[in-house]
XYZ file of C-alpha atoms in Angstrom:
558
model
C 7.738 18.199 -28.230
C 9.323 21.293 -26.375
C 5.924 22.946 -26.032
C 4.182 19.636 -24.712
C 6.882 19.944 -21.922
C 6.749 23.385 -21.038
C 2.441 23.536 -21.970
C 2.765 20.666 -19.228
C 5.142 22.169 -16.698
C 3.465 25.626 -17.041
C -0.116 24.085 -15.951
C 1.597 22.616 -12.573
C 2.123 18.928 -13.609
C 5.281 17.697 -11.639
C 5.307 13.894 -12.488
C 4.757 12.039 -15.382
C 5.002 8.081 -15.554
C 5.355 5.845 -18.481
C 7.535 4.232 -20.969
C 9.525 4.980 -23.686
C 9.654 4.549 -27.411
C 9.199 5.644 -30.485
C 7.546 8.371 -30.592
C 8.031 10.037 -27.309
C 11.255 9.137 -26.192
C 12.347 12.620 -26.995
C 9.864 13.894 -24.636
C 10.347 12.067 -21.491
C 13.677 13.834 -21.739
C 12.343 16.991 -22.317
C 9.988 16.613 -19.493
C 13.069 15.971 -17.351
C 14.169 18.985 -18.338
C 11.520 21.302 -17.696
C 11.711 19.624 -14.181
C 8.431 17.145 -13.969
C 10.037 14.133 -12.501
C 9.674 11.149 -14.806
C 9.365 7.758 -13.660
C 9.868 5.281 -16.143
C 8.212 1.878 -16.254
C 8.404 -1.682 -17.368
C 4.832 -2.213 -18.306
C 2.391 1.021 -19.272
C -0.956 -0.514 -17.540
C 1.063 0.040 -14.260
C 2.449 2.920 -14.994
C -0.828 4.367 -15.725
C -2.301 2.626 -12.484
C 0.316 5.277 -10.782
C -0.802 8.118 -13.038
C -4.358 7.135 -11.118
C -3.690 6.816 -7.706
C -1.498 10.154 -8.015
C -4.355 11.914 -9.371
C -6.827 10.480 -6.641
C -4.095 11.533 -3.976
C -3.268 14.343 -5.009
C -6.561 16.323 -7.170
C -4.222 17.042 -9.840
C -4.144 14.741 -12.810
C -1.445 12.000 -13.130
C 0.191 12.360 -16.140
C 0.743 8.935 -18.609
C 3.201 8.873 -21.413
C 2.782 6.083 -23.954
C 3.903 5.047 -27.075
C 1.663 3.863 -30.315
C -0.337 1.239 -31.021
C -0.315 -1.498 -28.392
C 1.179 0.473 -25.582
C -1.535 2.944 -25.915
C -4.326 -0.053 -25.195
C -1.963 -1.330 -22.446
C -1.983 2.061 -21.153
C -5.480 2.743 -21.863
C -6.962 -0.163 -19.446
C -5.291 2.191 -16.686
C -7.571 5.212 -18.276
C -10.361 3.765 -18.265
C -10.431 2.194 -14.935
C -9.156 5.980 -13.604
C -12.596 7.747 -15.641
C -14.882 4.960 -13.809
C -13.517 5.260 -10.197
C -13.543 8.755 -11.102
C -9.561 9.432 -10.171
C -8.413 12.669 -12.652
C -5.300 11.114 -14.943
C -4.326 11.981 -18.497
C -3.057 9.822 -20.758
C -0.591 11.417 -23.807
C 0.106 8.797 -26.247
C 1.855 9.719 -29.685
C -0.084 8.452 -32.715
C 0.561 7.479 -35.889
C 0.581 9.830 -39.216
C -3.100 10.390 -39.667
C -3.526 9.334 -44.238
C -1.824 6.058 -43.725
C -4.445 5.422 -40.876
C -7.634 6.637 -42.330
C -6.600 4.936 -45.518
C -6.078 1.767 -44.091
C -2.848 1.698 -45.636
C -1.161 -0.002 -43.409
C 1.387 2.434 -41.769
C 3.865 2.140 -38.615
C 1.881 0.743 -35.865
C -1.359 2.476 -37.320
C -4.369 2.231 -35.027
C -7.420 4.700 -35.144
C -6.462 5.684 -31.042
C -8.248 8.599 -30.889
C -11.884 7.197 -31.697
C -10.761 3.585 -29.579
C -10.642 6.213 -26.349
C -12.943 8.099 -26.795
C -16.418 6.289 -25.549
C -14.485 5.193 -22.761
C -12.735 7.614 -21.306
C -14.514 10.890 -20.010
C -12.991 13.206 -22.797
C -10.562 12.511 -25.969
C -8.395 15.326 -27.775
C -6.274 14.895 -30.918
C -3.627 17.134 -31.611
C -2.857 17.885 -35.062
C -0.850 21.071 -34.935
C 2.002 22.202 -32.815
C 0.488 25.757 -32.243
C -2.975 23.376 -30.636
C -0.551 21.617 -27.974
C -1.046 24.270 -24.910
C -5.153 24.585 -25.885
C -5.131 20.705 -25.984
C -3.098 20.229 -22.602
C -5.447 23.053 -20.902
C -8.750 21.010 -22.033
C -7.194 17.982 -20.871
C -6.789 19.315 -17.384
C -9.575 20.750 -16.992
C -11.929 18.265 -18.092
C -9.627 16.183 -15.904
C -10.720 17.619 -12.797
C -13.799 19.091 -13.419
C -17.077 17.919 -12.332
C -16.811 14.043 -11.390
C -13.126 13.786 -12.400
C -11.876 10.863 -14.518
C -9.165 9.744 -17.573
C -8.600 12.085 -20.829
C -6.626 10.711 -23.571
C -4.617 13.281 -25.392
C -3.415 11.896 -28.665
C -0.781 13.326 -30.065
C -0.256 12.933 -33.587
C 3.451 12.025 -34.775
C 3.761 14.908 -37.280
C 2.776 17.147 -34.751
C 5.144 15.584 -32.202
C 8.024 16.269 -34.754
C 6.676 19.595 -36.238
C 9.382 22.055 -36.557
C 8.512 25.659 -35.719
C 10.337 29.578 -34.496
C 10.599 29.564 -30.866
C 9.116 33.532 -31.268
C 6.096 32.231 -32.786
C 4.946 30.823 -29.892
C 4.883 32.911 -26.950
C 1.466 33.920 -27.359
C 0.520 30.175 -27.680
C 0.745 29.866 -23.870
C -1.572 30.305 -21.521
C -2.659 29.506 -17.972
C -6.550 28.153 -17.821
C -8.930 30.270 -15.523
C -10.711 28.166 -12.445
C -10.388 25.036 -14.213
C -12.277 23.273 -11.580
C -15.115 25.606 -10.279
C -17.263 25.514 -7.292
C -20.911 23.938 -8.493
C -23.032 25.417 -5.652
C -25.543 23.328 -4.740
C -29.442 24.552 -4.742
C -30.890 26.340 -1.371
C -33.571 24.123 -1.876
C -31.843 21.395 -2.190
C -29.885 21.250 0.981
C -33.609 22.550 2.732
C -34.828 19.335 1.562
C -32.058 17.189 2.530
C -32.013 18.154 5.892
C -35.721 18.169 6.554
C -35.494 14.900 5.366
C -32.530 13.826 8.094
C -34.066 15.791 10.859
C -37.009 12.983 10.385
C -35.070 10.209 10.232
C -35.203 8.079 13.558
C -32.442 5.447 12.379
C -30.111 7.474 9.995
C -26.769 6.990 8.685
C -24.525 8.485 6.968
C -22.393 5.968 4.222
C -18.644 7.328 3.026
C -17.427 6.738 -0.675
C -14.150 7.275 -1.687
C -15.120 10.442 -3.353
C -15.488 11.535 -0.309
C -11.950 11.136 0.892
C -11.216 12.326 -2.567
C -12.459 15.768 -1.821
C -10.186 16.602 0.942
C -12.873 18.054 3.551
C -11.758 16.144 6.302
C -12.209 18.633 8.802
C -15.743 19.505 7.398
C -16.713 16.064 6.782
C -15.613 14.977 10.747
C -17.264 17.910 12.268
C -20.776 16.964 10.434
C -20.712 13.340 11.815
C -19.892 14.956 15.272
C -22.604 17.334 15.638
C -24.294 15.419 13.957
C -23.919 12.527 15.873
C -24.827 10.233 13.310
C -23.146 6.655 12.952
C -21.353 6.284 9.403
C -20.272 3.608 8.014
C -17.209 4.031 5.167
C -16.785 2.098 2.072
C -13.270 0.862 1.805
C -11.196 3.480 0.607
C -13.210 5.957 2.782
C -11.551 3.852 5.661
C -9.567 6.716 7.669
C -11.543 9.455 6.751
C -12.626 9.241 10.263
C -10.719 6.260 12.409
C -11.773 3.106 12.230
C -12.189 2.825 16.298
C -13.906 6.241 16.458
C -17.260 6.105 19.014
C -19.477 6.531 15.636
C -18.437 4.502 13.534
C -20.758 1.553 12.640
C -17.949 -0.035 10.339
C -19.031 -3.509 11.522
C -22.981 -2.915 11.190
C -23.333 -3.079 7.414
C -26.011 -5.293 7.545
C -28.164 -3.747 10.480
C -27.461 -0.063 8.727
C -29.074 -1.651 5.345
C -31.508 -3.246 7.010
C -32.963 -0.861 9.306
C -32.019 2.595 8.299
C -34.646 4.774 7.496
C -32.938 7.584 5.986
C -28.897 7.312 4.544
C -26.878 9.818 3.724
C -24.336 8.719 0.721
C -21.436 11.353 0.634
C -19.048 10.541 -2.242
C -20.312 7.386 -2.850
C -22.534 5.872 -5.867
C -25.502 3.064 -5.045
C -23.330 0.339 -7.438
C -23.136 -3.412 -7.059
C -20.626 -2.934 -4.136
C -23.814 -1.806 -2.402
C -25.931 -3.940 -4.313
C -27.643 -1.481 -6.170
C -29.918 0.016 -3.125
C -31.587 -3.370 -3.144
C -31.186 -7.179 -1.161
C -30.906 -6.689 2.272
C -31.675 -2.746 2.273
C -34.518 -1.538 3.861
C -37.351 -1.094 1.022
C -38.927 1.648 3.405
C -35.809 3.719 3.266
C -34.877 7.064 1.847
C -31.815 8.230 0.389
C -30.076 11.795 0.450
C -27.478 11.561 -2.035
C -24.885 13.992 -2.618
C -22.670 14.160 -6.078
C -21.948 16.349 -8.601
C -23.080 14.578 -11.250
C -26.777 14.768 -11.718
C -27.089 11.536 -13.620
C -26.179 9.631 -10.552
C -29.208 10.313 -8.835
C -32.141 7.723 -9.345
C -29.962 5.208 -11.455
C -30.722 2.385 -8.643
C -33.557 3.606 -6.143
C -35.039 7.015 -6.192
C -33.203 9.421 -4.110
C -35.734 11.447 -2.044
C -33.197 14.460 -1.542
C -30.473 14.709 -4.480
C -28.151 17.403 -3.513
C -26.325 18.062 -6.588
C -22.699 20.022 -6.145
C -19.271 19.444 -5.168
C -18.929 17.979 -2.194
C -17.410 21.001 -0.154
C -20.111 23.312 -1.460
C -22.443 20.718 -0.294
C -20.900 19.736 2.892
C -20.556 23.293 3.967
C -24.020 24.060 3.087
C -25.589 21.605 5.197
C -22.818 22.063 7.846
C -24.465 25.587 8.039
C -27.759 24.256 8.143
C -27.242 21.993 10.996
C -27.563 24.128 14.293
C -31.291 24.980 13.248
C -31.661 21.670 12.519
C -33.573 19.369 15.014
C -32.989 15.642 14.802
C -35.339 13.168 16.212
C -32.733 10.256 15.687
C -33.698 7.368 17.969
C -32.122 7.431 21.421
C -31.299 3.611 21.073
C -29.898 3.472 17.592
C -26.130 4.890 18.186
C -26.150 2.746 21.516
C -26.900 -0.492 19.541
C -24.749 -0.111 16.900
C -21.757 0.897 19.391
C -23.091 -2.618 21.031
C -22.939 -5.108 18.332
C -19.659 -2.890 16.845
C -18.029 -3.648 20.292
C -19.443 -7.209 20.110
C -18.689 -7.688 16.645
C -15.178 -6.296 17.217
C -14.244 -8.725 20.280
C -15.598 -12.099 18.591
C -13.056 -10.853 15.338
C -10.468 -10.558 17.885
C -11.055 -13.779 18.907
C -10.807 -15.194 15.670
C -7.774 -13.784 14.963
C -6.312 -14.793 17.840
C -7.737 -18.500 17.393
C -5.310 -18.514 14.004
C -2.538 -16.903 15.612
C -0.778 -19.993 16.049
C -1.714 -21.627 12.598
C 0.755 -23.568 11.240
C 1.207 -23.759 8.065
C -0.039 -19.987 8.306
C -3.139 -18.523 6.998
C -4.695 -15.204 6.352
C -5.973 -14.328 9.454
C -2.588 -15.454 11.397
C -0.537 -13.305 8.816
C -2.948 -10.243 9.163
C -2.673 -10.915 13.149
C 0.939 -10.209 12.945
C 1.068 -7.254 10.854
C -2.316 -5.378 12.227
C 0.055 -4.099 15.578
C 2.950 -2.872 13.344
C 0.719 -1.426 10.834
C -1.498 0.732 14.214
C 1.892 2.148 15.377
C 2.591 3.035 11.962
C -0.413 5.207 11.241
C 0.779 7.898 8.626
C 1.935 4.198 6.402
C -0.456 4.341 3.582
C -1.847 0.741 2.660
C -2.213 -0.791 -0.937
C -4.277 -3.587 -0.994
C -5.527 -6.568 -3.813
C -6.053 -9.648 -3.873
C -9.384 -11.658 -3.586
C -9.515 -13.574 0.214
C -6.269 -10.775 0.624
C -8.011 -7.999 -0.464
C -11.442 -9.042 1.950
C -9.393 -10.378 4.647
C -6.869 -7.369 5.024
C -9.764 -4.364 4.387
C -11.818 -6.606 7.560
C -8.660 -6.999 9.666
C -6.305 -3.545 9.563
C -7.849 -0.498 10.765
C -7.209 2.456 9.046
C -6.597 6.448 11.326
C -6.093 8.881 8.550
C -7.854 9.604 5.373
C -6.840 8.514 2.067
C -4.226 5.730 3.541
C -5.469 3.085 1.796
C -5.545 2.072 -1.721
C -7.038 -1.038 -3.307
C -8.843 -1.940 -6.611
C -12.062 0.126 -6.108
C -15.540 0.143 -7.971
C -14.530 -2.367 -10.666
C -12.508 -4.893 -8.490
C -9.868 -5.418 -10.836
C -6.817 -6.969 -10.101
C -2.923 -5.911 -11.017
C -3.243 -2.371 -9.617
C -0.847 -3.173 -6.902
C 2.488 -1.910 -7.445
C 1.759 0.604 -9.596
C -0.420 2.429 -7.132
C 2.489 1.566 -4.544
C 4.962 3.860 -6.675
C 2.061 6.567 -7.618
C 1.028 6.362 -3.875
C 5.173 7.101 -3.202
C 5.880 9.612 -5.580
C 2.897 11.762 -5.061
C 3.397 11.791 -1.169
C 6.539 11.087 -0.089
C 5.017 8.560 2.436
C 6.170 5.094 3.734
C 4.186 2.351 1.481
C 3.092 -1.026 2.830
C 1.411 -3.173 -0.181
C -0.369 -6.460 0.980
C -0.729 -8.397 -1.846
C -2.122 -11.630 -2.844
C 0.587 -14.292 -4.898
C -2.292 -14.185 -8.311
C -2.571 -10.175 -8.009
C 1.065 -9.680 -7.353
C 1.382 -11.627 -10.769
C 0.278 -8.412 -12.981
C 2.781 -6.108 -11.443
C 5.501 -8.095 -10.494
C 8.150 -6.805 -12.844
C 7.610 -3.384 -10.913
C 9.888 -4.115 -8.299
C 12.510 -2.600 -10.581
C 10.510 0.850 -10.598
C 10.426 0.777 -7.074
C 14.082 0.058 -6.559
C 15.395 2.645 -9.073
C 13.681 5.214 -7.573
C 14.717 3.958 -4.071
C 10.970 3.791 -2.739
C 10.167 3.493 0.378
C 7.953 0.386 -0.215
C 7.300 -2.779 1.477
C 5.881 -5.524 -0.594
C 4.443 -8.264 1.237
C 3.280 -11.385 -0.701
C 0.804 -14.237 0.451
C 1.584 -16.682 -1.220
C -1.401 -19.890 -1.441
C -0.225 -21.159 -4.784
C -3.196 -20.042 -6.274
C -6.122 -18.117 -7.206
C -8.505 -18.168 -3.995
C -6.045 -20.844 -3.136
C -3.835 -23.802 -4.683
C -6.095 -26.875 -4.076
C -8.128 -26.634 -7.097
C -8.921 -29.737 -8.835
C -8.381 -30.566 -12.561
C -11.626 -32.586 -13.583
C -10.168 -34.087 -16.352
C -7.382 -35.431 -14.357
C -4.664 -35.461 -17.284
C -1.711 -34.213 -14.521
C -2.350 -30.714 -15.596
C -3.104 -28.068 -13.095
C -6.317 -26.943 -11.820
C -6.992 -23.488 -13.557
C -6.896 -21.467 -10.064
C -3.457 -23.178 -8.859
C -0.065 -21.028 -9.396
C 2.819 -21.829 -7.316
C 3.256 -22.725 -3.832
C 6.605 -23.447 -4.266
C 8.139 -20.175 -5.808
C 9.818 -18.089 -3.821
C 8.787 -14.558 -5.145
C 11.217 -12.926 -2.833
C 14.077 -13.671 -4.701
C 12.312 -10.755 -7.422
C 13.269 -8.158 -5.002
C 16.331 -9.764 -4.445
C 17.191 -9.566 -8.133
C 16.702 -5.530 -8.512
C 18.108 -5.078 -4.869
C 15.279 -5.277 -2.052
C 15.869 -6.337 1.010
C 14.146 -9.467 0.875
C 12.433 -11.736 3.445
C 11.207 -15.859 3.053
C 8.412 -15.708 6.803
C 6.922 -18.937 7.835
C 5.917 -17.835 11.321
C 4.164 -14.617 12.770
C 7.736 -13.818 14.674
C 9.350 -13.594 11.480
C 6.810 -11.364 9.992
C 6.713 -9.145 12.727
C 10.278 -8.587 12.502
C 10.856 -8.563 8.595
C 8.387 -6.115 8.681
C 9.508 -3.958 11.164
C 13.044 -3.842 9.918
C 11.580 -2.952 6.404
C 9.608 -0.131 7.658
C 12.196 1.130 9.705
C 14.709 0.737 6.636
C 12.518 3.593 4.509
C 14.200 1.459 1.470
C 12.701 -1.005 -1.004
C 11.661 -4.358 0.981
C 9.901 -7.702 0.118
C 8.299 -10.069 2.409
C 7.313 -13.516 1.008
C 4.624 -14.691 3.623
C 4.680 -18.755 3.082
C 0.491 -19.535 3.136
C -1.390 -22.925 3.501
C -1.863 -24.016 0.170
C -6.011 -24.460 1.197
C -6.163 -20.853 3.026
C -8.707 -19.119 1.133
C -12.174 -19.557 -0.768
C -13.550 -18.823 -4.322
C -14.044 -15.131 -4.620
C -13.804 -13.819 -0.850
C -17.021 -12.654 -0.033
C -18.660 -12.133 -3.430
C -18.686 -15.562 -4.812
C -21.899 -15.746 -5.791
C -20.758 -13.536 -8.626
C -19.598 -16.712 -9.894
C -22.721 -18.556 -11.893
C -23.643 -21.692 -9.527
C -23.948 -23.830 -12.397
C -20.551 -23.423 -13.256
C -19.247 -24.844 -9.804
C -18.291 -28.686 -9.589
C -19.530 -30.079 -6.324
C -15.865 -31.801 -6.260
C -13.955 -28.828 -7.014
């Protein structure tokens, strides 16, 4: 277990999160030791949902310690959902003794791990030897954060964990990888193409993914879209990467830049359902330039005219270069009209958010009108976000100034990330943390609050609480007294869970008293919890994707 620590240490890890038991407790201590801060959890899912937002915040893998058997699936939902938002994490799970396993014999908590992982994480690496464990831990970074970065299950085999060997044997066992994550230059050709193909385009725009804010080419990224003078328009967690409120920003044109763009430029970000596949409302005529560094991307929806294949900063730069010769022909009208309908768009949401303002029992939109002020004086806070009508309502509502300041549940849209990232988000930056949550999603992480408050985080949690899931007036057809399957509690006071592991805690019924819980937990830079008291009927079925939900499955009296 000593030369997992140091292997780890010596590569540059500097937190790992997860829990103990048998058998790894031995080396959570010895990581403590070797000085990687370990932050131990109550559930592994979240603690591997911090292991993922650390690696997406940071470019260095999150490290996730689990135990056998069923904490290694627990902790394995985390990998998996880290290898397909492509966030670079490493899970290290000790495994039971491999003859009792293959045999079928029945042995301590004896699951085949190693070939479970494997098709569903980007790569898998058993570890049978002691004298393997810094070659193993080298792989694992590097396939970590190499190429489209994702989850890597290291499993490491209990009689390798406990294997006894002379400390002299070893010191040539060590070593430190070589450019682990290489530059992948894209083609000249390539980037020719690509930028023929913009300098064409009358109505282009540019679209940022998360990958892009992944990346960390801020600078570069800004100064294309400036001398550029394209519009872009970010995907969710791409939110900051340039403000919200910048002069270019067609954040409130979706549907205008799908329908009439010509040519788009996708920068970090993959033609999935969350941009329904390159087809619906997007304009059939259009052409793509897509840049990612995974070949297999390109085509998988609608044919990309100009693929640029490379890491983004390679890519980025090369067309950055490229751009004075460059002459665009973009239409003189089409940055006016989008700044038009943004500013339009922009003042009738205002209005709407001041219409609720006053909403009594409150709502959504006259919570979110509350905290949006706070949260724009508060720029460097980074926001966590989940929820379903939470999740829409809060990305529509809160701007976002700086890049990679929000978190939420990404490409698959899964709930119970929440606190985890919150404590992943905190450890890996040292930054004030402001989770809006709704009352079903804070469900999966709840417990977490003790993390947070043992570690003195500076975290607020703020709960809406609808008593349900989309909201607490769902109907039970079969009218026997019990609950409609969407309603949870309206009555619980979830507040009183900070309160038990030593938040400062907060019951709001009224915008004043969110304002000022909020700004007294911000202030605090301690653990806080704000319970935000909702209308039972604020909310709808699946916030704005619910016709994901098959129509003949909805009651017209539900």
């Amino acid at each position: 277990m000593y030369i997992l620590a140091k292997a780890l240490k010596d590569i540059g890890a500097t937190h790992m999160y997860g829990l103990c038991g048998i058998p790894v407790t031995d080396l959570a201590y010895l990581v403590q030791e070797q000085g990687i801060r370990y932050v131990g959890f109550r559930f592994e899912q979240q603690a591997g949902m911090a292991a993922a937002t650390h690696g997406y915040l940071t470019k260095k893998p999150g490290l996730l310690l689990t135990v056998s058997s069923l904490g290694f699936l627990n902790g394995l939902t985390a990998t998996v959902n880290a290898t397909v938002n492509c966030y670079p994490m490493i899970q290290i799970s000790g495994s039971s003794a491999r003859a009792p396993v293959d045999l079928n014999q029945g042995g301590y908590e004896d699951l085949d791990q190693f070939n479970v992982a494997k098709p569903l994480v980007k790569a898998a690496f058993r570890v049978n030897h002691a004298c393997d464990i810094p070659l193993a831990v080298a792989r694992a970074w590097r396939a970590a954060i190499s190429g489209r970065p994702g989850g890597v299950y290291l499993d490491m085999v209990e009689s390798c964990l406990g294997e006894i060997v002379n400390a002299s044997d070893t010191k040539d066992w060590y070593f430190t990888p070589v450019d682990p994550c290489p530059a992948m230059i894209p083609a000249p050709e390539a980037v020719e193409r690509a930028m023929k193909l913009l300098a064409g385009a009358k109505k282009p725009a540019i679209l940022l993914g998360k990958g892009a804010a992944y990346a960390q080419i801020d600078e570069k990224i800004k100064a294309f879209i400036e001398k550029s003078g394209i519009p872009f328009f970010p995907m969710s967690m791409a939110k900051g990467l340039l403000p919200d409120d910048h002069p270019q920003s067609a954040l409130s044109c979706r549907s205008t830049i799908m329908e009439h763009a010509d040519v788009v430029m996708l920068v970090g970000a993959r033609l999935n359902w969350l941009l329904s596949r390159g087809h619906g409302k997007w304009n059939p005529e259009g052409k793509f330039i897509q840049l990612d560094i995974d070949p297999d991307e390109m085509d998988c929806n609608r044919p990309i005219a100009a693929p640029v294949v490379g890491d983004l900063d390679s890519s980025i730069s090369a067309m950055l270069a490229a751009l004075p010769s460059c002459k665009l022909h973009m239409d003189p009208d089409w940055m006016p009209s989008l700044q038009a309908e943004t500013a339009a768009k922009n003042k009738k949401f205002a209005e709407r958010l001041q219409s609720h303002a006053d909403d009594q029992p409150l709502t959504h939109f006259a919570a979110l009108d509350a905290i949006k002020p706070i949260l724009a004086e508060n720029k460097d806070i980074i926001l966590v976000n989940e929820g379903a009508n939470t999740l829409d309502d809060t990305r529509d509502t809160i701007d976002q100034f700086l890049p990679r300041h929000r978190i939420d549940c990404a490409t698959w849209a899964i709930m119970g990330m929440g606190l985890g990232s919150c404590i992943g988000a905190a450890m890996a930056t040292g930054k004030k943390i402001v989770a809006i949550l709704g009352d079903s999603a804070f469900g999966f992480t709840g417990m977490e609050m003790s993390t947070i408050c043992r570690f003195k985080l500076p975290c607020t949690i703020i709960v809406f609480n609808n008593g349900g899931i989309y909201n607490g007036v769902g109907v039970n057809l079969a009218h026997n007294g019990d609950p409609a399957p969407t309603t949870l509690d309206i009555d619980a006071h979830y507040e009183k869970i900070g309160e038990a592991f030593g938040a400062a805690a907060w019951y709001v019924t009224t915008p004043a008293e969110l304002k000022k819980a909020l700004s007294e937990s911000i202030a605090s830079g301690k653990p806080g919890f704000i319970h935000v008291q909702l209308a039972a009927n604020s909310g709808k079925e699946s916030g704005h994707i619910g016709y994901l939900n098959p129509e003949a499955l909805q009651h017209p009296k539900a």
